[in-house]
PDB file of C-alpha atoms and ligand atoms in Angstrom:
ATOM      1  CA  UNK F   4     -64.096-190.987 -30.960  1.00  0.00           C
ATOM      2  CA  UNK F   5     -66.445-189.558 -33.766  1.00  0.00           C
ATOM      3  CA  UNK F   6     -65.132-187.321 -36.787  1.00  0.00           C
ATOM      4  CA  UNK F   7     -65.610-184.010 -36.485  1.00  0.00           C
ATOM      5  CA  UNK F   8     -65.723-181.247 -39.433  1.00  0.00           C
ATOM      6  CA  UNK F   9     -63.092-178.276 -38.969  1.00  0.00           C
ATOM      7  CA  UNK F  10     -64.182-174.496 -40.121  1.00  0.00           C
ATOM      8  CA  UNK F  11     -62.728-175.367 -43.583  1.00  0.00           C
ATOM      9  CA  UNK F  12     -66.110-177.018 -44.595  1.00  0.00           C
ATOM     10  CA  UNK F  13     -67.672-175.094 -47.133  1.00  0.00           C
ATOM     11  CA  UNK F  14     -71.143-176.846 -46.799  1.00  0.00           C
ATOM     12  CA  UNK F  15     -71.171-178.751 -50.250  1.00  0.00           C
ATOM     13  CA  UNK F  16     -73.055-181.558 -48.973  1.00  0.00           C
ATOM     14  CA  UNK F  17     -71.072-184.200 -50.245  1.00  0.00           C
ATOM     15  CA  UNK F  18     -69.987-185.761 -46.793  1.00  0.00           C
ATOM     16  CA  UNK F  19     -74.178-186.386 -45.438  1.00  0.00           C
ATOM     17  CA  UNK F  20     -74.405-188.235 -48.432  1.00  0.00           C
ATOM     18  CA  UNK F  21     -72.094-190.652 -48.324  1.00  0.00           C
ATOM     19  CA  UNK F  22     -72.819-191.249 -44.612  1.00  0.00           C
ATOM     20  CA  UNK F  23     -74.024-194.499 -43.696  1.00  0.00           C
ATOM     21  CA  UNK F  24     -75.904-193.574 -40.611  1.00  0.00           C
ATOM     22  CA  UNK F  25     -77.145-190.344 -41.387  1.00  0.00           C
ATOM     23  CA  UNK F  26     -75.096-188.830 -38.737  1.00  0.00           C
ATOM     24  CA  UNK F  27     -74.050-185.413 -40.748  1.00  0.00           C
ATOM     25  CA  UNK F  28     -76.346-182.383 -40.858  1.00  0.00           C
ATOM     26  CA  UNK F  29     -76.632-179.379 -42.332  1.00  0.00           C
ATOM     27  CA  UNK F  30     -75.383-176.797 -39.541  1.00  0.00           C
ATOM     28  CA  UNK F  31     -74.228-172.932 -39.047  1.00  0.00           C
ATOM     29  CA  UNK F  32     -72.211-172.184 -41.479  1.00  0.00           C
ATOM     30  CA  UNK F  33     -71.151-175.892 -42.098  1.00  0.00           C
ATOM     31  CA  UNK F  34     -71.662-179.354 -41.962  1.00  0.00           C
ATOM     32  CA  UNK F  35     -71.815-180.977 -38.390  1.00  0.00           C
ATOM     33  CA  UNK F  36     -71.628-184.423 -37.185  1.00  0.00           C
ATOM     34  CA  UNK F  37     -73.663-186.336 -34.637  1.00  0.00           C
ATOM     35  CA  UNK F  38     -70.940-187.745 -32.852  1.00  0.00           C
ATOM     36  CA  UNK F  39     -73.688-190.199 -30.821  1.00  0.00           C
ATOM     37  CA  UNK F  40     -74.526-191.588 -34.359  1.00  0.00           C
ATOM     38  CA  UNK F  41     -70.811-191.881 -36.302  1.00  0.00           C
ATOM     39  CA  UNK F  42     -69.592-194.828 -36.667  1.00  0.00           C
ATOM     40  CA  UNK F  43     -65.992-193.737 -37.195  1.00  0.00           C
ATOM     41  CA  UNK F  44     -66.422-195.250 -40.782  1.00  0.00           C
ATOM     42  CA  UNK F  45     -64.072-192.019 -42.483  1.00  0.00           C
ATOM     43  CA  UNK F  46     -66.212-191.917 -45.891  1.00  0.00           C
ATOM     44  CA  UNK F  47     -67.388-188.508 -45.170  1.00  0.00           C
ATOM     45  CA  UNK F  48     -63.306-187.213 -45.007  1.00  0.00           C
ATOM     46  CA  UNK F  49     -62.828-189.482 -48.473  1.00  0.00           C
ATOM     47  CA  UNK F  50     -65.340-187.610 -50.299  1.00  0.00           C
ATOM     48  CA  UNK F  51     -64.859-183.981 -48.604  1.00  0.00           C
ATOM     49  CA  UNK F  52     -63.466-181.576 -51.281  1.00  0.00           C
ATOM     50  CA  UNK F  53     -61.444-179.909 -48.644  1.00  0.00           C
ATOM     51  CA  UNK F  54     -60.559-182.502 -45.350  1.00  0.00           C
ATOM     52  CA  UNK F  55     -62.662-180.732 -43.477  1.00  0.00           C
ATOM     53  CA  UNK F  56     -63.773-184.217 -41.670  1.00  0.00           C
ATOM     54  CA  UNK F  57     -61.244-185.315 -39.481  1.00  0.00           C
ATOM     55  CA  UNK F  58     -60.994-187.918 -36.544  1.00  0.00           C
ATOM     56  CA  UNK F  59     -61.210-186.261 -33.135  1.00  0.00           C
TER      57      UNK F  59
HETATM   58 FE1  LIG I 110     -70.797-190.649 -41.029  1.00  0.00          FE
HETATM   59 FE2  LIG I 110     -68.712-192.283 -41.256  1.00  0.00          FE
HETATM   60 FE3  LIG I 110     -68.327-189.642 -41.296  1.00  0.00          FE
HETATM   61 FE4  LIG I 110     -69.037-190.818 -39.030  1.00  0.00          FE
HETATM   62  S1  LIG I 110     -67.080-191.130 -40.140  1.00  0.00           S
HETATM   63  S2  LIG I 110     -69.920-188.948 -39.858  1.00  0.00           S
HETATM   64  S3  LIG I 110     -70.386-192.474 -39.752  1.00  0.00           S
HETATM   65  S4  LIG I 110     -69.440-190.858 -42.837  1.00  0.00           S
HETATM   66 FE1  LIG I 111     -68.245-179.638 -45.653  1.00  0.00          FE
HETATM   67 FE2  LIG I 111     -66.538-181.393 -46.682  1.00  0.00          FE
HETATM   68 FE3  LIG I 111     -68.975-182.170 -45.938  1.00  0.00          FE
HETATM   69 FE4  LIG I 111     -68.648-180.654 -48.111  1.00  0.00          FE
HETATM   70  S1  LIG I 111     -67.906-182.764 -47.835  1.00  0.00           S
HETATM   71  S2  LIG I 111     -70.223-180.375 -46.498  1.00  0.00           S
HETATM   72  S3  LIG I 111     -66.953-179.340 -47.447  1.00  0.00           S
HETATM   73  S4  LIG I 111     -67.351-181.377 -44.587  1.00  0.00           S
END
């Protein structure tokens, strides 16, 4: 199952950097996460500010 980033994201960026596979985008009013392309790898909820990446 991919991560997927709640409503609480409040589109710092931080997460599609840290990304190894590219999979998180800049989106409506947050961050959102290819969930074809994560690799479950959880270093976009390490460096989120405010858990807003969370395993589905
Ligand atoms: Fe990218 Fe890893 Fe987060 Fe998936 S869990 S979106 S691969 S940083
Ligand atoms: Fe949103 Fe957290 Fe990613 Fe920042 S690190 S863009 S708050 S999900």
């Amino acid at each position: 199952m991919a991560y997927i980033i709640s409503d609480e994201c409040i589109s710092c960026g931080a997460c599609a950097a840290e990304c190894p596979v590219g999979a998180i985008s800049e989106g409506d009013g947050k961050y959102v996460i290819d969930a074809d392309a994560c690799v479950e790898c959880g270093a976009c909820a390490g460096v989120c500010p405010v858990s807003a990446p969370a395993a589905e």
